[in-house]
Coordinates of C-alpha atoms and ligand atoms in Angstrom, one line a residue:
M296 CA 141.8 129.8 88.8
I297 CA 138.3 131.5 87.8
K298 CA 137.2 131.4 84.3
D299 CA 137.6 134.5 82.4
Q300 CA 139.5 136.3 85.2
E301 CA 142.3 138.2 83.6
N302 CA 145.4 136.5 84.5
V303 CA 149.2 136.3 83.7
I304 CA 151.6 133.0 84.0
V305 CA 155.0 132.8 85.4
L306 CA 156.7 129.9 83.7
D307 CA 159.2 128.8 86.4
F308 CA 162.7 127.8 85.0
G309 CA 164.0 127.2 88.8
G310 CA 164.8 130.9 89.4
Q311 CA 165.2 132.1 93.0
Y312 CA 162.7 135.1 92.3
S313 CA 160.0 133.3 90.5
Q314 CA 157.4 133.9 93.4
L315 CA 158.6 137.6 93.5
I316 CA 157.6 138.0 90.0
A317 CA 154.1 136.6 90.8
R318 CA 154.0 139.1 93.6
R319 CA 154.8 142.0 91.5
V320 CA 152.0 140.9 89.0
R321 CA 149.4 140.7 91.6
E322 CA 150.5 144.0 93.1
A323 CA 149.6 145.6 89.8
N324 CA 145.9 144.0 90.5
I325 CA 146.4 141.3 88.0
Y326 CA 145.9 137.6 88.9
C327 CA 149.0 135.5 88.6
E328 CA 150.0 131.8 89.0
I329 CA 153.3 129.9 88.8
L330 CA 153.5 127.1 86.7
P331 CA 156.5 124.6 86.1
Y332 CA 158.5 125.3 82.9
N333 CA 157.3 122.0 81.3
T334 CA 153.7 122.5 81.7
P335 CA 152.0 121.4 78.5
L336 CA 151.2 124.2 76.1
D337 CA 147.2 123.1 76.3
E338 CA 147.2 123.6 79.8
I339 CA 148.7 127.0 79.8
L340 CA 146.5 128.1 76.9
S341 CA 143.3 126.7 78.6
R342 CA 143.9 129.6 81.3
K343 CA 143.6 132.1 78.4
P344 CA 146.7 134.1 79.9
K345 CA 147.0 137.8 79.0
A346 CA 150.9 137.4 79.2
V347 CA 153.6 134.9 80.3
I348 CA 156.7 135.6 82.0
F349 CA 159.8 133.2 81.9
S350 CA 161.5 133.3 85.1
G351 CA 165.3 133.2 85.4
G352 CA 167.0 129.9 86.5
P353 CA 170.2 128.5 87.6
A354 CA 170.9 126.4 84.1
S355 CA 172.7 127.6 81.0
V356 CA 170.8 127.2 77.8
Y357 CA 173.7 125.2 76.0
S358 CA 174.0 122.7 78.8
E359 CA 172.6 119.2 78.3
N360 CA 169.7 119.1 80.6
A361 CA 168.7 122.6 80.3
P362 CA 164.8 123.2 81.1
V363 CA 163.0 124.2 78.0
C364 CA 159.4 125.1 77.2
D365 CA 157.2 124.2 74.3
K366 CA 158.6 126.0 71.4
R367 CA 155.1 126.6 69.9
I368 CA 154.4 129.1 72.6
F369 CA 156.2 131.7 70.6
D370 CA 153.7 131.4 67.7
T371 CA 150.7 131.8 69.7
G372 CA 150.7 135.6 69.8
I373 CA 150.8 135.9 73.7
P374 CA 153.0 138.4 74.8
I375 CA 156.0 136.9 76.6
L376 CA 158.7 138.6 78.7
G377 CA 161.9 136.6 79.4
I378 CA 163.8 137.4 82.5
C379 CA 167.4 136.4 82.8
Y380 CA 167.5 132.6 81.9
G381 CA 163.9 133.4 80.4
M382 CA 165.4 135.8 77.8
Q383 CA 168.4 133.6 77.2
L384 CA 166.2 130.7 76.4
M385 CA 163.9 132.5 74.2
C386 CA 166.9 133.9 72.2
H387 CA 168.3 130.3 72.0
M388 CA 165.2 128.6 70.9
L389 CA 164.3 131.2 68.3
G390 CA 167.9 130.9 66.6
G391 CA 170.1 133.4 68.7
R392 CA 173.2 132.5 70.2
V393 CA 174.0 132.4 73.9
E394 CA 177.4 131.8 75.4
P395 CA 179.3 132.4 78.7
A396 CA 179.8 136.1 79.1
E397 CA 183.2 137.4 79.1
T398 CA 182.6 139.4 82.3
P399 CA 179.7 138.1 84.4
E400 CA 177.6 140.6 86.2
Y401 CA 176.3 140.1 89.7
G402 CA 174.4 143.0 91.4
R403 CA 174.2 146.5 90.5
A404 CA 174.5 147.8 87.0
E405 CA 174.1 150.8 84.7
L406 CA 171.5 150.5 82.0
M407 CA 171.6 152.4 79.0
V408 CA 168.3 152.5 77.2
D409 CA 168.3 152.7 73.5
E410 CA 164.6 152.4 72.7
E411 CA 162.4 154.4 74.9
D412 CA 159.2 152.9 73.6
G413 CA 157.6 149.6 74.9
I414 CA 158.6 148.4 78.0
F415 CA 160.8 151.3 78.9
S416 CA 158.2 153.8 78.0
G417 CA 158.2 157.2 80.3
L418 CA 161.5 156.1 81.9
E419 CA 164.9 157.6 82.0
K420 CA 167.6 156.8 79.6
N421 CA 170.0 155.8 82.2
L422 CA 168.6 153.2 84.7
T423 CA 170.0 151.1 87.6
V424 CA 169.2 147.7 87.5
W425 CA 170.2 144.5 89.3
M426 CA 171.9 141.6 87.6
S427 CA 172.8 138.0 88.3
H428 CA 174.2 136.1 85.2
G429 CA 177.3 134.4 83.9
D430 CA 176.0 133.9 80.4
S431 CA 175.2 136.4 77.6
I432 CA 173.3 136.8 74.4
I433 CA 176.0 137.0 71.7
T434 CA 173.7 137.1 68.5
L435 CA 169.9 138.0 68.3
P436 CA 167.4 136.0 66.7
E437 CA 166.1 137.2 63.5
G438 CA 163.5 140.1 63.8
F439 CA 164.9 141.1 67.3
R440 CA 166.4 144.5 68.1
T441 CA 168.5 145.5 71.3
L442 CA 166.6 148.0 73.6
A443 CA 169.2 148.4 76.1
R444 CA 172.7 147.6 77.2
T445 CA 175.1 147.8 80.0
K446 CA 179.0 148.2 79.9
N447 CA 179.4 144.4 80.0
T448 CA 176.1 143.3 78.3
P449 CA 175.6 144.5 74.8
H450 CA 172.0 142.9 74.7
A451 CA 170.7 143.7 78.2
A452 CA 167.0 144.1 76.8
I453 CA 165.5 142.9 73.6
G454 CA 162.3 142.8 71.6
N455 CA 161.0 141.8 68.5
G456 CA 158.8 144.8 68.0
R457 CA 155.7 143.1 68.5
N458 CA 154.9 140.6 71.5
L459 CA 158.3 139.1 72.6
F460 CA 160.6 140.9 75.0
G461 CA 163.5 139.8 77.1
V462 CA 165.6 141.5 80.0
Q463 CA 168.8 140.2 81.2
F464 CA 168.3 142.0 84.5
H465 CA 165.8 141.3 87.2
P466 CA 162.9 144.0 87.3
E467 CA 161.3 142.0 89.9
V468 CA 163.8 142.9 92.8
A469 CA 163.6 145.6 95.1
H470 CA 167.1 146.7 93.9
T471 CA 166.1 147.6 90.5
P472 CA 164.3 150.7 91.5
R473 CA 162.3 151.3 88.3
G474 CA 161.5 147.6 87.9
K475 CA 157.9 147.8 88.8
E476 CA 157.4 150.4 86.2
I477 CA 159.0 148.2 83.4
L478 CA 157.1 145.3 84.5
N479 CA 153.9 147.4 84.3
N480 CA 154.8 148.6 80.9
F481 CA 155.0 145.2 79.8
L482 CA 151.6 144.1 81.5
F483 CA 149.5 147.0 80.8
G484 CA 151.2 148.7 77.7
I485 CA 152.2 145.5 75.6
A486 CA 149.9 142.8 77.0
G487 CA 146.8 145.2 77.5
C488 CA 145.9 144.0 81.1
I489 CA 143.3 146.1 82.8
G490 CA 144.3 145.4 86.5
S491 CA 140.9 144.8 87.9
W492 CA 141.8 142.0 90.2
S493 CA 141.9 142.7 93.9
M494 CA 142.0 141.1 97.3
K495 CA 138.2 141.5 97.4
A496 CA 137.8 139.9 94.2
F497 CA 140.0 137.2 95.2
V498 CA 137.9 136.3 98.3
E499 CA 134.8 136.2 96.0
E500 CA 136.6 134.1 93.7
Q501 CA 137.7 131.6 96.2
I502 CA 134.3 131.5 97.6
Q503 CA 132.7 130.7 94.3
L504 CA 135.2 128.1 93.7
I505 CA 134.6 126.4 96.9
R506 CA 130.9 126.3 96.3
Q507 CA 131.3 124.6 92.9
R508 CA 133.6 122.1 94.2
V509 CA 131.7 121.1 97.4
G510 CA 128.1 121.7 96.6
N511 CA 126.2 120.4 99.1
R512 CA 128.6 118.0 100.7
K513 CA 130.7 118.5 104.0
A514 CA 134.3 119.7 104.7
L515 CA 136.5 120.0 107.7
C516 CA 138.9 122.9 108.3
A517 CA 142.1 122.4 109.8
L518 CA 142.2 125.4 112.1
S519 CA 145.3 126.4 114.1
G520 CA 144.3 129.8 115.3
G521 CA 147.1 131.2 113.1
V522 CA 146.5 133.9 110.4
D523 CA 146.5 131.4 107.3
S524 CA 144.0 128.7 108.6
S525 CA 141.6 131.6 110.3
V526 CA 141.4 133.3 106.8
A527 CA 141.0 129.9 105.2
A528 CA 138.3 129.2 107.4
L529 CA 136.2 132.4 106.9
I530 CA 136.6 131.9 103.3
A531 CA 135.2 128.3 103.5
H532 CA 132.5 129.2 105.9
R533 CA 131.2 131.8 103.7
A534 CA 131.0 129.3 100.9
L535 CA 129.8 126.5 103.0
G536 CA 128.0 127.7 106.3
D537 CA 127.3 124.9 108.5
N538 CA 128.5 122.2 106.3
L539 CA 132.0 123.3 107.4
T540 CA 133.4 122.0 110.8
C541 CA 136.7 123.4 111.9
I542 CA 139.0 121.0 113.8
F543 CA 141.7 122.4 116.3
V544 CA 144.2 119.9 117.2
D545 CA 146.3 120.2 120.5
H546 CA 149.1 117.9 119.6
G547 CA 150.8 118.5 122.7
L548 CA 153.2 120.6 120.9
L549 CA 151.7 124.0 121.4
R550 CA 152.9 127.0 123.3
K551 CA 151.7 127.9 126.9
D552 CA 148.1 128.5 127.2
E553 CA 147.7 128.3 123.6
A554 CA 145.0 125.8 123.3
R555 CA 142.7 127.5 125.8
K556 CA 143.5 130.8 124.1
V557 CA 142.7 129.6 120.6
V558 CA 139.2 127.9 121.6
E559 CA 138.3 131.0 123.5
T560 CA 138.9 133.5 120.6
F561 CA 137.2 131.4 118.1
K562 CA 134.3 130.6 120.3
D563 CA 133.9 134.1 121.1
K564 CA 134.5 135.8 117.8
F565 CA 133.3 133.4 115.1
H566 CA 130.1 131.5 114.7
M567 CA 131.6 128.3 113.2
N568 CA 131.2 124.8 114.1
L569 CA 134.6 124.2 116.2
I570 CA 135.7 120.9 117.5
A571 CA 139.0 120.9 119.8
V572 CA 140.6 117.7 120.0
D573 CA 143.1 116.8 122.7
A574 CA 145.5 114.5 120.6
S575 CA 148.7 115.1 122.7
D576 CA 149.1 111.4 123.8
R577 CA 149.1 109.9 120.4
F578 CA 151.4 112.5 118.9
L579 CA 153.9 112.3 121.7
K580 CA 153.8 108.5 121.7
R581 CA 154.5 108.4 118.0
L582 CA 157.5 111.0 118.5
E583 CA 159.1 109.0 121.1
G584 CA 162.8 108.0 120.3
V585 CA 162.5 110.0 116.9
T586 CA 165.4 112.5 116.6
D587 CA 165.6 113.1 112.7
P588 CA 164.0 116.3 111.8
E589 CA 162.5 115.2 108.6
A590 CA 161.1 112.0 110.2
K591 CA 159.5 114.2 113.1
R592 CA 157.8 116.4 110.4
R593 CA 156.5 113.4 108.5
I594 CA 155.2 111.6 111.5
I595 CA 153.3 114.8 112.5
G596 CA 151.9 115.6 109.1
E597 CA 150.5 111.9 109.2
E598 CA 149.1 112.0 112.5
F599 CA 147.2 115.3 111.7
I600 CA 145.5 113.4 109.0
R601 CA 144.8 110.5 111.1
V602 CA 143.1 112.8 113.8
F603 CA 141.2 114.5 111.1
E604 CA 140.1 111.1 109.7
D605 CA 138.9 109.9 113.1
E606 CA 136.9 113.3 113.5
A607 CA 135.4 112.9 110.2
K608 CA 134.2 109.5 110.8
K609 CA 132.2 110.7 113.9
L610 CA 130.5 113.6 111.5
G611 CA 129.4 111.4 108.9
K612 CA 130.7 111.4 105.4
I613 CA 133.4 114.0 104.8
D614 CA 135.1 114.4 101.6
F615 CA 136.9 117.6 101.8
L616 CA 139.7 119.1 104.0
V617 CA 140.4 122.8 104.0
Q618 CA 144.1 123.8 104.9
G619 CA 145.8 127.2 105.2
T620 CA 148.6 126.2 103.1
L621 CA 150.7 129.2 101.7
Y622 CA 153.2 129.4 98.8
P623 CA 156.2 129.1 100.8
D624 CA 155.1 125.9 102.4
V625 CA 154.6 124.5 99.1
I626 CA 158.1 125.7 97.6
E627 CA 160.0 124.6 100.7
S628 CA 158.5 121.2 100.6
G629 CA 160.2 120.9 97.2
T630 CA 158.5 121.1 93.8
Q631 CA 159.6 119.8 90.3
T632 CA 161.9 122.7 90.1
A633 CA 162.6 123.4 93.6
A634 CA 164.8 121.6 96.1
V635 CA 163.2 120.1 99.5
I636 CA 164.4 122.5 102.1
K637 CA 162.0 121.1 104.7
T638 CA 159.0 118.9 104.7
H639 CA 156.1 121.1 105.8
H640 CA 153.5 119.0 107.6
N641 CA 150.6 120.3 105.6
V642 CA 152.3 119.6 102.0
G643 CA 155.1 117.3 101.8
G644 CA 154.3 115.7 105.1
L645 CA 150.7 114.6 104.1
P646 CA 150.4 110.7 103.9
Q647 CA 150.1 108.8 100.6
D648 CA 147.0 107.4 101.4
L649 CA 144.9 110.6 102.0
N650 CA 141.5 110.4 101.8
F651 CA 140.3 113.9 101.6
E652 CA 140.3 116.3 98.6
L653 CA 142.4 119.5 99.7
I654 CA 141.0 122.8 99.5
E655 CA 143.7 125.4 99.8
P656 CA 142.5 128.9 98.8
L657 CA 145.8 130.6 99.9
R658 CA 148.1 128.0 98.0
D659 CA 149.3 130.8 95.8
L660 CA 149.9 133.5 98.2
F661 CA 152.4 135.0 100.6
K662 CA 151.8 135.7 104.3
D663 CA 151.5 139.5 103.7
E664 CA 149.0 139.1 101.1
V665 CA 147.1 136.6 103.4
R666 CA 147.1 139.3 106.1
R667 CA 145.6 141.7 103.7
V668 CA 143.0 139.2 102.9
G669 CA 142.1 138.8 106.6
L670 CA 141.9 142.4 107.1
Q671 CA 139.5 142.6 104.2
L672 CA 137.5 139.7 105.9
G673 CA 137.3 141.7 109.2
L674 CA 139.6 139.3 111.1
P675 CA 140.6 140.7 114.3
E676 CA 144.0 142.4 114.2
E677 CA 145.4 140.4 117.0
I678 CA 145.0 137.3 114.7
V679 CA 146.0 138.9 111.4
Y680 CA 149.3 140.2 112.9
R681 CA 150.0 137.1 115.1
H682 CA 153.5 135.7 114.4
P683 CA 153.4 132.5 112.3
F684 CA 153.8 129.2 114.3
P685 CA 154.6 126.1 112.3
G686 CA 152.2 123.3 112.3
P687 CA 154.5 121.0 113.9
G688 CA 154.9 123.3 116.8
L689 CA 157.4 122.9 119.6
A690 CA 158.6 119.6 118.0
V691 CA 160.9 121.4 115.6
R692 CA 162.2 123.7 118.3
V693 CA 163.0 120.9 120.8
L694 CA 166.1 119.6 119.0
G695 CA 166.5 116.0 118.9
E696 CA 164.1 113.8 120.8
V697 CA 160.8 115.3 122.0
T698 CA 159.9 114.5 125.5
R699 CA 157.3 116.0 127.9
E700 CA 160.2 117.2 130.1
K701 CA 161.8 119.2 127.4
L702 CA 158.5 120.6 126.0
A703 CA 157.7 121.9 129.5
I704 CA 161.0 123.7 129.7
L705 CA 160.6 125.2 126.1
R706 CA 157.1 126.4 127.0
E707 CA 158.2 128.4 130.0
A708 CA 161.2 129.7 128.3
D709 CA 159.4 130.8 125.1
A710 CA 156.6 132.4 127.1
I711 CA 159.2 134.7 128.7
V712 CA 160.8 135.6 125.5
T713 CA 157.5 136.5 123.9
E714 CA 156.6 138.4 127.0
E715 CA 159.5 140.6 127.1
V716 CA 159.5 141.4 123.5
K717 CA 155.8 142.4 123.8
K718 CA 156.8 144.6 126.8
A719 CA 159.6 146.2 125.1
G720 CA 157.0 147.1 122.3
L721 CA 158.9 145.2 119.4
Y722 CA 156.5 142.5 118.6
G723 CA 155.0 144.1 115.8
E724 CA 158.3 144.8 114.3
L725 CA 159.4 141.2 113.9
W726 CA 158.2 138.5 111.6
Q727 CA 158.8 135.8 114.5
V728 CA 160.6 135.5 118.0
F729 CA 160.8 132.4 120.0
A730 CA 163.0 130.2 122.1
V731 CA 164.7 126.9 120.9
L732 CA 165.6 124.4 123.2
T733 CA 168.9 122.9 121.9
D734 CA 170.2 119.2 122.7
V735 CA 173.2 120.8 124.3
K736 CA 174.0 120.7 128.0
S737 CA 176.8 122.8 129.7
V738 CA 178.1 123.5 132.9
G739 CA 177.2 126.4 135.1
V740 CA 177.4 127.6 138.5
M741 CA 174.4 128.9 140.3
G742 CA 174.2 129.4 144.1
D743 CA 177.6 128.3 144.4
E744 CA 176.6 124.9 143.2
R745 CA 177.6 123.3 139.8
T746 CA 174.9 122.9 137.3
Y747 CA 174.8 120.8 134.0
A748 CA 171.7 121.9 132.2
Y749 CA 170.3 122.7 128.9
T750 CA 171.0 125.8 126.8
V751 CA 168.2 128.0 125.3
A752 CA 168.6 129.6 121.9
I753 CA 166.5 133.0 121.3
R754 CA 165.5 133.2 117.7
A755 CA 164.4 136.7 116.4
V756 CA 164.1 137.5 112.8
T757 CA 162.6 140.4 110.5
S758 CA 161.4 139.2 107.1
E759 CA 158.8 140.3 104.4
D760 CA 157.4 136.8 103.5
G761 CA 159.5 134.3 105.4
M762 CA 161.3 133.3 102.4
T763 CA 164.3 135.3 103.3
A764 CA 165.1 136.6 106.6
D765 CA 167.4 138.6 108.9
W766 CA 168.2 138.2 112.4
A767 CA 166.8 141.2 114.5
R768 CA 169.2 143.4 116.0
L769 CA 167.4 143.4 119.5
P770 CA 168.3 145.7 122.1
Y771 CA 171.2 144.4 124.6
D772 CA 169.0 145.1 127.5
L773 CA 166.2 143.2 126.2
L774 CA 168.3 140.2 125.6
D775 CA 169.7 140.6 129.1
N776 CA 166.1 140.5 130.7
M777 CA 165.4 137.5 128.8
S778 CA 168.4 135.7 129.5
T779 CA 168.2 136.5 133.3
R780 CA 164.6 135.7 133.7
I781 CA 164.7 132.3 131.6
V782 CA 167.8 131.0 133.8
N783 CA 166.3 132.3 137.0
E784 CA 162.8 131.2 136.4
V785 CA 163.0 128.0 134.2
P786 CA 164.6 124.8 136.1
G787 CA 166.9 122.8 133.8
V788 CA 168.3 125.8 131.8
N789 CA 171.6 127.5 132.9
R790 CA 172.7 129.3 129.5
V791 CA 171.1 131.2 126.8
V792 CA 172.4 132.2 123.5
Y793 CA 171.1 134.3 120.7
D794 CA 171.1 133.1 117.0
I795 CA 172.9 135.7 114.8
T796 CA 172.2 134.0 111.5
S797 CA 170.1 135.0 108.5
K798 CA 168.3 132.9 105.9
P799 CA 170.0 131.9 103.8
P800 CA 172.1 130.2 104.9
A801 CA 170.2 129.2 108.1
T802 CA 166.4 128.9 108.0
I803 CA 164.1 130.7 110.6
E804 CA 163.1 127.4 112.6
W805 CA 166.0 125.1 113.8
E806 CA 164.6 122.0 112.3
Ligands
ATP1012 N1 147.0 122.7 115.8 C1 146.5 122.5 114.7 N2 145.2 122.1 114.4 C2 144.7 121.9 113.3 N3 145.1 122.4 112.0 C3 146.6 122.8 112.1 C4 147.1 122.9 113.3 N4 148.4 123.6 113.0 C5 148.6 123.7 111.9 N5 147.3 123.2 111.1 C6 147.1 123.2 109.8 O1 148.3 123.5 109.1 C7 148.3 124.6 108.2 C8 149.7 125.2 108.1 O2 149.9 125.5 109.3 P1 150.8 127.1 109.4 O3 151.4 127.2 110.6 O4 151.5 127.2 108.2 O5 149.5 127.9 109.4 P2 148.5 128.9 110.1 O6 149.0 128.3 111.6 O7 147.2 128.8 109.9 O8 149.1 130.2 110.3 P3 150.6 130.7 110.8 O9 151.6 130.5 109.6 O10 150.3 132.1 111.0 O11 150.8 130.1 112.1 C9 147.4 125.7 108.9 O12 146.7 126.5 108.1 C10 146.1 124.7 109.3 O13 145.5 124.4 108.2
XMP1013 O1 152.8 125.3 108.9 C1 154.1 125.3 108.8 N1 154.5 123.9 108.7 C2 155.8 123.5 108.9 O2 156.0 122.3 108.7 C3 156.6 124.6 108.8 N2 157.8 124.7 109.1 C4 158.3 126.1 109.1 N3 157.3 126.8 109.1 C5 157.2 128.3 109.1 O3 157.6 128.8 107.8 C6 158.5 129.7 107.9 C7 159.8 129.4 107.4 O4 160.3 128.6 107.9 P1 161.8 128.2 107.9 O5 162.7 129.3 107.4 O6 162.2 127.4 109.1 O7 161.8 127.1 106.7 C8 158.5 130.3 109.3 O8 157.6 131.3 109.6 C9 158.2 129.1 110.0 O9 157.7 129.0 111.3 C10 156.1 126.1 108.9 N4 155.0 126.2 108.9
LIG1014 N1 169.8 134.2 87.1 C1 169.6 133.6 85.9 O1 168.7 133.2 85.3 C2 170.9 133.1 85.3 C3 170.8 132.3 84.1 C4 172.1 131.6 83.4 N2 172.3 130.6 84.2 C5 173.2 132.9 83.7 O2 174.0 132.6 84.6 O3 173.2 133.7 82.6
MG1015 MG1 150.5 128.1 112.5

């Protein structure tokens, strides 16, 4: 982060919504970062935060391994808002009592506000809020007052009349309609934030930071043609000019015509050094016989870096690698507090002996925020609104072993799916739509002949940020067109199914 930039820190206690809290703060034009709960106090203070927000979390404060922060943070005078577990922890550490609630609350609850000042300033006396807790505050710490309650939770919001506040409900979720106002009351009213940060300021800051770090040295940028790396490349290019070289890798796992289109678009629209590397043989060789999804991801992550190293050698000494890593890539690869969902090639999949220093200007952002940065930078809309395509490409959509034959089948099926969605005018309404080649063969009958061939699955989802997603209710006629065309036009496929699971419990990609 930039020196003297007004900022707020979210201390993460493993909550599901920590990243949502950060987003809400950024939506209020305040720069926000998420740090693990055990970040040393000195490190927190060195960022001079205007306020700190404690997230929720799955633990109970009275359980043995409950995550705790440095207690001295309460003496710093920094305004702190505890949310759910965060409030319970504040209460527990300051001498109050937390116990399992008689009646847990999940979902909607009616909040009755006792004190309209402070975080409830300007709001109604009765508010709808969203709850998710099994523990409750029984006794308040000394100096604290109850600010609001619900039928089952006598201390649903608390404050010490000065800088410490807590809420049992989740103001960050969309199901708490006045949540934004409550957070803003805390950020502006209590913490005195100004809200001067913006996407424009963000870009300027990142350019400055990259210049400071790299100086006159050289950097590579891993460019995929997707929105994240395109935005990262534009920012890095503004900072470094010709000292930046973009590398686009064709790992043999791209979609139909993708390599050609990416190179054309970039040569055409951007005046940056761009090298396109055909590395398909080496990737496919290393993937031979590999069926485990995580093993595939790690091989691809490593091979990407080996390709970048080889290219770097040809260009002289290069110390830095720019990547378009986003926050969801980081959290799904596993953090101190969050479980590994899948190893994203550009985070968890990086080899141990990485010889580049990474530059990841978008590491704290979500896709829709990156899209706004892209528009700000003048990136063409066709790139800004392109559906995400994972770095490991078709390797995570060909289930089981990846072979050239299977890739060829999937490429054709996928091209039909995309084409039909675009024809139906629905591309812009979906987060992603694609085909998956399952490892299942089944019996069919075509032209009076028995067939025994692959099953293709169609996946289409809507989502705001890729963290949660719902399967798209595509029109039957559209599904019918896709199915008919795939079976008729793609040899090797005799059955098409539609994936009707949301995330969670599934993920968007199948591997
Ligand atoms: N084929 C590729 N060649 C070079 N770098 C790549 C390639 N695929 C992915 N990367 C790198 O890995 C990063 C993560 O990939 P990811 O797919 O999440 O982002 P993206 O491709 O930039 O955007 P999108 O999510 O919209 O596809 C990219 O930002 C880029 O730095
Ligand atoms: O760059 C990437 N490297 C990866 O290893 C990777 N795995 C998944 N994805 C994309 O991330 C989003 C969430 O995916 P999942 O629901 O499958 O976890 C979806 O948009 C996926 O397409 C990846 N992107
Ligand atoms: N969502 C949360 O932060 C839950 C906190 C705590 N585990 C409870 O159930 O009350
Ligand atoms: Mg991509």
